[in-house]
Short mmCIF file of C-alpha atoms in Angstrom, two decimals:
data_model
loop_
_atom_site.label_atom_id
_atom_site.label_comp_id
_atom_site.label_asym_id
_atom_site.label_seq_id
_atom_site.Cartn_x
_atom_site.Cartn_y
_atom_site.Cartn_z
CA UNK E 1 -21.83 16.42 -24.70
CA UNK E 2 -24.14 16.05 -21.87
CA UNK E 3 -22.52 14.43 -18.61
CA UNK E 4 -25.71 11.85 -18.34
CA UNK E 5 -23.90 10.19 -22.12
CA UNK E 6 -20.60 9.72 -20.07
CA UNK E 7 -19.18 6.15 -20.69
CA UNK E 8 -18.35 3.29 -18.07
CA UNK E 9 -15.19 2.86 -20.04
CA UNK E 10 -14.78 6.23 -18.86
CA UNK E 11 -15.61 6.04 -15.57
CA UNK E 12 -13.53 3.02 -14.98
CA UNK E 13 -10.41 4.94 -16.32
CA UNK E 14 -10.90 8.40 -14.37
CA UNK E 15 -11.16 6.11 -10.95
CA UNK E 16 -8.06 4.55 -12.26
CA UNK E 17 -6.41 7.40 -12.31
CA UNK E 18 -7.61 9.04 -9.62
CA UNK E 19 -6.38 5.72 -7.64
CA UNK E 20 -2.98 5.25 -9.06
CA UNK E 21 -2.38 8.90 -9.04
CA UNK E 22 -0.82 9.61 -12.90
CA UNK E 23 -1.88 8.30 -16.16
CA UNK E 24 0.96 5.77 -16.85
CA UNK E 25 0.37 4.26 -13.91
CA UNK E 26 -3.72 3.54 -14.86
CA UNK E 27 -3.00 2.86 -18.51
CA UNK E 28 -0.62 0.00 -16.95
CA UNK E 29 -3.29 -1.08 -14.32
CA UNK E 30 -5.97 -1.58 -17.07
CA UNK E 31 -4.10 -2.37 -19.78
CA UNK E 32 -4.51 0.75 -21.89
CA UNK E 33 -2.21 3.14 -23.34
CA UNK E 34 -1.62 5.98 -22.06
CA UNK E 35 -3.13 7.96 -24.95
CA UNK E 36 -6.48 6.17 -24.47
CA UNK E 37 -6.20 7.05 -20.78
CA UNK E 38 -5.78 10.63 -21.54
CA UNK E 39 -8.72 10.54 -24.05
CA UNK E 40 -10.98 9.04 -21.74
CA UNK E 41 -10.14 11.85 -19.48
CA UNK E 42 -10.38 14.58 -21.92
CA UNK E 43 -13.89 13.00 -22.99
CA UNK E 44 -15.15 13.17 -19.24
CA UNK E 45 -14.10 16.72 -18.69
CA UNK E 46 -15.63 17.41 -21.62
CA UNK E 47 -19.21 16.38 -20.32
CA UNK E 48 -18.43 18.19 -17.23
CA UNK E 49 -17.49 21.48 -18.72
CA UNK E 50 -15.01 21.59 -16.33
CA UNK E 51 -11.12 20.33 -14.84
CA UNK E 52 -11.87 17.24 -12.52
CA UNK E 53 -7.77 16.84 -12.34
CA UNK E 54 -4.97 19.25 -11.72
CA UNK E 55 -1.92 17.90 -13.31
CA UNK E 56 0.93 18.16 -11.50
CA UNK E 57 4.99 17.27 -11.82
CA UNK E 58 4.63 14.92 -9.67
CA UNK E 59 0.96 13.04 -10.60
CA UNK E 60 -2.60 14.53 -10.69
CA UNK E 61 -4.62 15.84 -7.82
CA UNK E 62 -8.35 16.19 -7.99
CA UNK E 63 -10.38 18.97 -7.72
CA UNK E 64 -13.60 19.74 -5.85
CA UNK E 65 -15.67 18.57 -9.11
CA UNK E 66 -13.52 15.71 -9.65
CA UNK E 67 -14.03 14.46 -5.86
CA UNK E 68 -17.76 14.81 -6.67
CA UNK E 69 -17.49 12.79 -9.89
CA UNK E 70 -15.16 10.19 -7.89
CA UNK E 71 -18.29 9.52 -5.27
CA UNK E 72 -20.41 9.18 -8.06
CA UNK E 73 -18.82 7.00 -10.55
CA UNK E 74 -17.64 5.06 -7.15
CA UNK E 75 -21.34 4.09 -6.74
CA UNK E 76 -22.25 3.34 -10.40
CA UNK E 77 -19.19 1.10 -11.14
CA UNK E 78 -19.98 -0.81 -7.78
CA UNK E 79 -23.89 -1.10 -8.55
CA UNK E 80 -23.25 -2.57 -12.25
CA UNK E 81 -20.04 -4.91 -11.37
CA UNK E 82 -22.97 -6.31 -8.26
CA UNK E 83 -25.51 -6.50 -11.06
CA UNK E 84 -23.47 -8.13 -13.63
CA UNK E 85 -22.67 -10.96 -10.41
CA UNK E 86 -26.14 -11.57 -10.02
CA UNK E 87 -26.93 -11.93 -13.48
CA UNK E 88 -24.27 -14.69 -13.65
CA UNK E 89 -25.81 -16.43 -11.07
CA UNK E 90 -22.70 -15.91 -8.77
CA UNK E 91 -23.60 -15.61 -4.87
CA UNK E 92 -24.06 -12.72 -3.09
CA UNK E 93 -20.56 -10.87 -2.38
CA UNK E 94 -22.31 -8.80 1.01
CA UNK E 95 -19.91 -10.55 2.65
CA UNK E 96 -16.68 -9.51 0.72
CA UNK E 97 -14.24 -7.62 2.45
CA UNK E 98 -11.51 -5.92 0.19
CA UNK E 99 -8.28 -5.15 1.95
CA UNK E 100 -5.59 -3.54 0.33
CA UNK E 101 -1.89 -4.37 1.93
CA UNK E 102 2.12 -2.98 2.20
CA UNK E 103 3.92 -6.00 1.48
CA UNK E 104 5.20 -6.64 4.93
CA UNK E 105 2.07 -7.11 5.97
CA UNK E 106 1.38 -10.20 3.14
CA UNK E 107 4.45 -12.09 4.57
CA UNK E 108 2.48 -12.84 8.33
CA UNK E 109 0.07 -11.38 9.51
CA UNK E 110 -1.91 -10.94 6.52
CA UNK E 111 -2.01 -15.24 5.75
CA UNK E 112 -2.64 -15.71 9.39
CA UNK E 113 -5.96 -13.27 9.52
CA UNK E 114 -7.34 -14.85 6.59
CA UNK E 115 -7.15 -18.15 8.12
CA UNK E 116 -8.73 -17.29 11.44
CA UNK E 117 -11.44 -15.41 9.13
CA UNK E 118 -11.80 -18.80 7.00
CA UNK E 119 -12.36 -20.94 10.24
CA UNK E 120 -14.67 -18.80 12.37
CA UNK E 121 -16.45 -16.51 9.87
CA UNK E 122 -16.30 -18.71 6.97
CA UNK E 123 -19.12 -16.71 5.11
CA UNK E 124 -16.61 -13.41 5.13
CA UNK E 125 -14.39 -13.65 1.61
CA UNK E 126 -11.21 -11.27 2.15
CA UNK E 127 -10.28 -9.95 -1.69
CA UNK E 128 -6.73 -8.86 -1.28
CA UNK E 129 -4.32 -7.10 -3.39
CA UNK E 130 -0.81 -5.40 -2.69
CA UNK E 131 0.22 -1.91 -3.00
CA UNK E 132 2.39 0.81 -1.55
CA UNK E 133 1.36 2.87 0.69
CA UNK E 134 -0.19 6.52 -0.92
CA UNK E 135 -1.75 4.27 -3.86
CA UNK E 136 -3.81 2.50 -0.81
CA UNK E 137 -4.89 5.87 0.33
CA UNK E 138 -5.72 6.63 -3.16
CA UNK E 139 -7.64 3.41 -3.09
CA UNK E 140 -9.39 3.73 0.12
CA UNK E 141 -10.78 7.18 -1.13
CA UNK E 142 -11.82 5.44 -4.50
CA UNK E 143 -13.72 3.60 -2.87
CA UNK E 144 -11.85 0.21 -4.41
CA UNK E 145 -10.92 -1.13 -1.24
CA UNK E 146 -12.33 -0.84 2.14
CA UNK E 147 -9.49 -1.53 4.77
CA UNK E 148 -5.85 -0.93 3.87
CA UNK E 149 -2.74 -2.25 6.34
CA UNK E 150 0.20 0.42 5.51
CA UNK E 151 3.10 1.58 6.85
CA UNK E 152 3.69 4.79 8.60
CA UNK E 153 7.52 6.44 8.96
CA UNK E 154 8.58 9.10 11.70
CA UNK E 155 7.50 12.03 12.12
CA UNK E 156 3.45 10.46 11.87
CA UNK E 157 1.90 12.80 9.51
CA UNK E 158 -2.18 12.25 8.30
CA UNK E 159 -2.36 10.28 5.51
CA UNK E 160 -3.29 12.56 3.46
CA UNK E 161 -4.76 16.08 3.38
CA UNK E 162 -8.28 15.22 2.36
CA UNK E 163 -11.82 15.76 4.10
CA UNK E 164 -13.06 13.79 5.95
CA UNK E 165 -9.69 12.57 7.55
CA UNK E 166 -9.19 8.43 7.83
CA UNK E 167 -9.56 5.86 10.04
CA UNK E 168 -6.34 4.82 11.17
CA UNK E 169 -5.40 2.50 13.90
CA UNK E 170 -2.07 1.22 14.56
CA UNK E 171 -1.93 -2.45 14.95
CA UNK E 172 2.25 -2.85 15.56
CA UNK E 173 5.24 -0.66 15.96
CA UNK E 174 8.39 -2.47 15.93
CA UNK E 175 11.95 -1.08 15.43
CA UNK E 176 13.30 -1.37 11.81
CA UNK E 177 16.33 -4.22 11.59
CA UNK E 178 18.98 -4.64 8.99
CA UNK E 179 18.74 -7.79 7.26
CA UNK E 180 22.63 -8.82 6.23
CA UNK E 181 24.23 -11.88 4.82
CA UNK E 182 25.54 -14.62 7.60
CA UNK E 183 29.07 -14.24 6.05
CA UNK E 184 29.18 -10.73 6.04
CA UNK E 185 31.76 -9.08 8.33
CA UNK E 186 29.00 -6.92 10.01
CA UNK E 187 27.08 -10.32 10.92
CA UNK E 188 29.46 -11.16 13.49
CA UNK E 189 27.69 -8.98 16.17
CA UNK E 190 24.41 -8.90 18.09
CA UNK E 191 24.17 -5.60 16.41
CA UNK E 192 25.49 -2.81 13.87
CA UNK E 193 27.10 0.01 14.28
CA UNK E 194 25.55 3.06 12.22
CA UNK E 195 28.95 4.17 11.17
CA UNK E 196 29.57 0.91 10.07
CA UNK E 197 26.84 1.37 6.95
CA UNK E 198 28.39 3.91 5.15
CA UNK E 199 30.00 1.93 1.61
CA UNK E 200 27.50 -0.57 2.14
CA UNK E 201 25.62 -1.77 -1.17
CA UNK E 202 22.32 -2.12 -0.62
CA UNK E 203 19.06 -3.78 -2.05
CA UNK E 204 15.67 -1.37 -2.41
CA UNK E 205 12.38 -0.95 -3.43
CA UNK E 206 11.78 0.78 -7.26
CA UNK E 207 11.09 3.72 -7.78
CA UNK E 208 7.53 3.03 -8.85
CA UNK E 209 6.44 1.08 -6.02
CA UNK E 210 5.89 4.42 -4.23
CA UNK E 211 8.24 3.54 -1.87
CA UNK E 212 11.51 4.84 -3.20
CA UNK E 213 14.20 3.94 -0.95
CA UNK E 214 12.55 1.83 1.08
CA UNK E 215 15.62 -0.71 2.08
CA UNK E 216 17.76 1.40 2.54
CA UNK E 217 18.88 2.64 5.59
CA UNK E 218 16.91 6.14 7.08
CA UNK E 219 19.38 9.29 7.52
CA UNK E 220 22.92 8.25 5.89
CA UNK E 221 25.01 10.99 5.19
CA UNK E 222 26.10 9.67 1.61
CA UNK E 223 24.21 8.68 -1.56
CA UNK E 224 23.05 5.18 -1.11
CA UNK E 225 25.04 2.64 -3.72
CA UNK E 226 21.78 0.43 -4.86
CA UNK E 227 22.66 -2.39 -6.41
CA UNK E 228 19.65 -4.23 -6.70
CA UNK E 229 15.82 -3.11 -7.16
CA UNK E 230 12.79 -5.62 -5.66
CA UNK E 231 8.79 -4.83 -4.75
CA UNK E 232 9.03 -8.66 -2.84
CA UNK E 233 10.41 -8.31 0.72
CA UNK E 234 10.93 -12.24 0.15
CA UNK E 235 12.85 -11.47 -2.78
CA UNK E 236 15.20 -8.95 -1.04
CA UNK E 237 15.84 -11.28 1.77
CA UNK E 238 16.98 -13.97 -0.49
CA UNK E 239 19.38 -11.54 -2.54
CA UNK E 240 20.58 -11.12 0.78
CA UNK E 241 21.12 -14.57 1.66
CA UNK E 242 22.79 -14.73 -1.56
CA UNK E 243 25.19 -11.89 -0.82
CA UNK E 244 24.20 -9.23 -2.95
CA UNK E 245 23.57 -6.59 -0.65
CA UNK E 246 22.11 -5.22 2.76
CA UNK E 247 18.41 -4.34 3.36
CA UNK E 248 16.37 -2.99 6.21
CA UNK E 249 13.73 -5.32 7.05
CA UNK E 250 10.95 -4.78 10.19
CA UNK E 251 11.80 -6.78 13.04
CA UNK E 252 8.56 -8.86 12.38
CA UNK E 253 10.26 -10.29 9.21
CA UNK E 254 12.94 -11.74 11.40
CA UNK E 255 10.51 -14.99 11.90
CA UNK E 256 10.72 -15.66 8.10
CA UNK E 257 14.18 -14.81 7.34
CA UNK E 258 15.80 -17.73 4.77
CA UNK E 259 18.86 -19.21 5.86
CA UNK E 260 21.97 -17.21 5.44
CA UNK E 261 20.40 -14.09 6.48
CA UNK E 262 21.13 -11.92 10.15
CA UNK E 263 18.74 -9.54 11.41
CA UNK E 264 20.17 -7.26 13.40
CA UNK E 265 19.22 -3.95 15.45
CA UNK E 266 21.04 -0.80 14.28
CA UNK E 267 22.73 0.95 16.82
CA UNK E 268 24.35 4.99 17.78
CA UNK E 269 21.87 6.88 15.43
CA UNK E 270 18.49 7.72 15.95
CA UNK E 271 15.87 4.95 16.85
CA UNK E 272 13.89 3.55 14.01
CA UNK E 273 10.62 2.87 14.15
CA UNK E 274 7.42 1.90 11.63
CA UNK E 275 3.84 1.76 11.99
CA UNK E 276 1.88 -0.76 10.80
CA UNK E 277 -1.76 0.93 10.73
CA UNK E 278 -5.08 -0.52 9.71
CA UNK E 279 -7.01 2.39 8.04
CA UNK E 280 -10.65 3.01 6.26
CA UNK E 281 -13.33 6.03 5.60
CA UNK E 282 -14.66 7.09 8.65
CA UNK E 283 -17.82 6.01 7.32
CA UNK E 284 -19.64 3.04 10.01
CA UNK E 285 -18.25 -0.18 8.61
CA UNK E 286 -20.14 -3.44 7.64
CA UNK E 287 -20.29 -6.09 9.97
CA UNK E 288 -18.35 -8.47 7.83
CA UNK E 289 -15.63 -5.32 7.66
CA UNK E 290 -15.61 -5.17 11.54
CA UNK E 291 -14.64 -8.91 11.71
CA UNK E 292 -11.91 -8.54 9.34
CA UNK E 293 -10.41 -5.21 11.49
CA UNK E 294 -11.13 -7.87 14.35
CA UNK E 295 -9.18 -10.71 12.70
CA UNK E 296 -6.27 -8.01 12.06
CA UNK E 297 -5.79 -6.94 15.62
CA UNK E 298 -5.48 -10.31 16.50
CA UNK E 299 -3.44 -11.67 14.36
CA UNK E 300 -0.69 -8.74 14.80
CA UNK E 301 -0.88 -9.23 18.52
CA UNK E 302 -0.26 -12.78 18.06
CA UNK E 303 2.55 -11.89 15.61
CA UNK E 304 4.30 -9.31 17.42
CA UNK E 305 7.84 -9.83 18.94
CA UNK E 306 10.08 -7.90 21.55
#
């Protein structure tokens, strides 16, 4: 099979993958099984008489072929989706910005950049969709988004290993908070005390969000006792309103908090902190994409607190 009689089916699935990093996870994202996925695959390395994906334990990883074929099929899939627009008669997207976001980012700042966009740049449209944090890398490097807003842990690492390096710019660090129930014993306090977490049941991200653990708090010395499981940071707070467990929160959340929830700094351990950065390719941006990183710096300055 010559690589010029690849598919777009197949194309569409090896970015998939490549994106969301195993096969389950694409066969989920486009509806396939994950036997068609891995046919697809098999049918594209075929053409290319060679391995565009090292499989690993813990996902794939793409080689120096498959980063080649990634570029490519990038540019193809984006050419024919702008053709089939035009064809419909559907305006011109030039002015679409896609932004990837972590979903602390969705609660705030997020709503209040679109806004700003929508009133002084109403000819920008911001496409948005939600993700953790290494499957908007993946993205960004796809070529399926072209900003992300994602959270960064101590110690500040790249965000990723591969060449050229991203754009990243941090738009907020704020200390991480524990978000606990008004009637809970802890809640009586202007803060906790780090010994005081240990027995604690607590509410976390899933394990296939990408963020394992993520709610629970950094460095305890015993297994965590997760009780409940939630993507939604909205969701979490109102589990802990009802009184079904702790969770740590950013202290920007504190502004959206239901009622029957305490945010609360953690004290005698190391400090906490997260990142919010705004990343892309290193690539020069589009002018609609510069008013959109524009509209983001604002809106985190004007969302920031002590």
């Amino acid at each position: 099979m010559d690589f010029r009689d690849v598919s777009l089916t197949a194309l569409r699935v090896f970015r998939a993958v490549a994106e969301q990093g195993t096969f389950t996870a694409a066969a989920a994202s486009l509806g396939y099984t994950q036997s068609a996925v891995s046919r697809q695959i098999a049918s594209i390395e075929r053409a290319a008489d060679t391995r565009l994906l090292d499989r690993r334990r813990d996902g794939v990883q793409l080689t120096a072929a498959g980063h080649l074929v990634l570029r490519r099929a990038s540019v193809v899939l984006d050419e024919i989706e702008r053709t089939a627009r035009e064809l419909s008669g559907m305006p011109d997207h030039a002015g679409t910005v896609r932004v990837g976001w972590v979903p602390t980012a969705g609660v705030v700042l997020l709503p209040r950049a679109i806004a700003a966009l929508r009133a002084g740049h109403p000819g920008i449209t911001v496409v948005t969709r939600e993700g953790g944090t290494p499957a908007l890398v993946r993205a960004l490097r796809t070529g399926s988004i072209d900003l992300a807003l994602i959270s960064s842990a101590p110690p500040y690492r790249p965000l990723d290993s591969e060449s050229p390096a991203l754009v990243a710019r941090t738009l907020t660090e704020r200390s991480l908070c524990l978000a606990l129930p008004a009637a809970h014993p802890l809640a009586r306090q202007d803060y906790v005390d780090i010994a005081d977490l240990r027995g604690q049941r607590w509410i976390a991200a899933p394990p296939s969000s990408g963020d394992r653990g993520m709610g629970v708090w950094p460095g305890l010395d015993e297994r965590p006792d997760i009780v409940h499981t939630a993507r939604d940071w909205l969701a979490k707070l109102h589990l802990v309103a009802a009184g079904a467990g702790l969770t740590t929160v950013p202290a920007t959340l504190a502004q959206v908090a239901p009622p029957g929830v305490r945010v609360l700094p953690v004290r005698g351990g190391p400090q906490e902190h997260r990142r919010l950065l705004l990343a892309r390719l290193p690539d020069p941006p589009a002018e609609a994409t510069v008013r959109v990183c524009e509209a983001l710096r604002t809106a985190a300055l004007e969302t920031g607190v002590p």
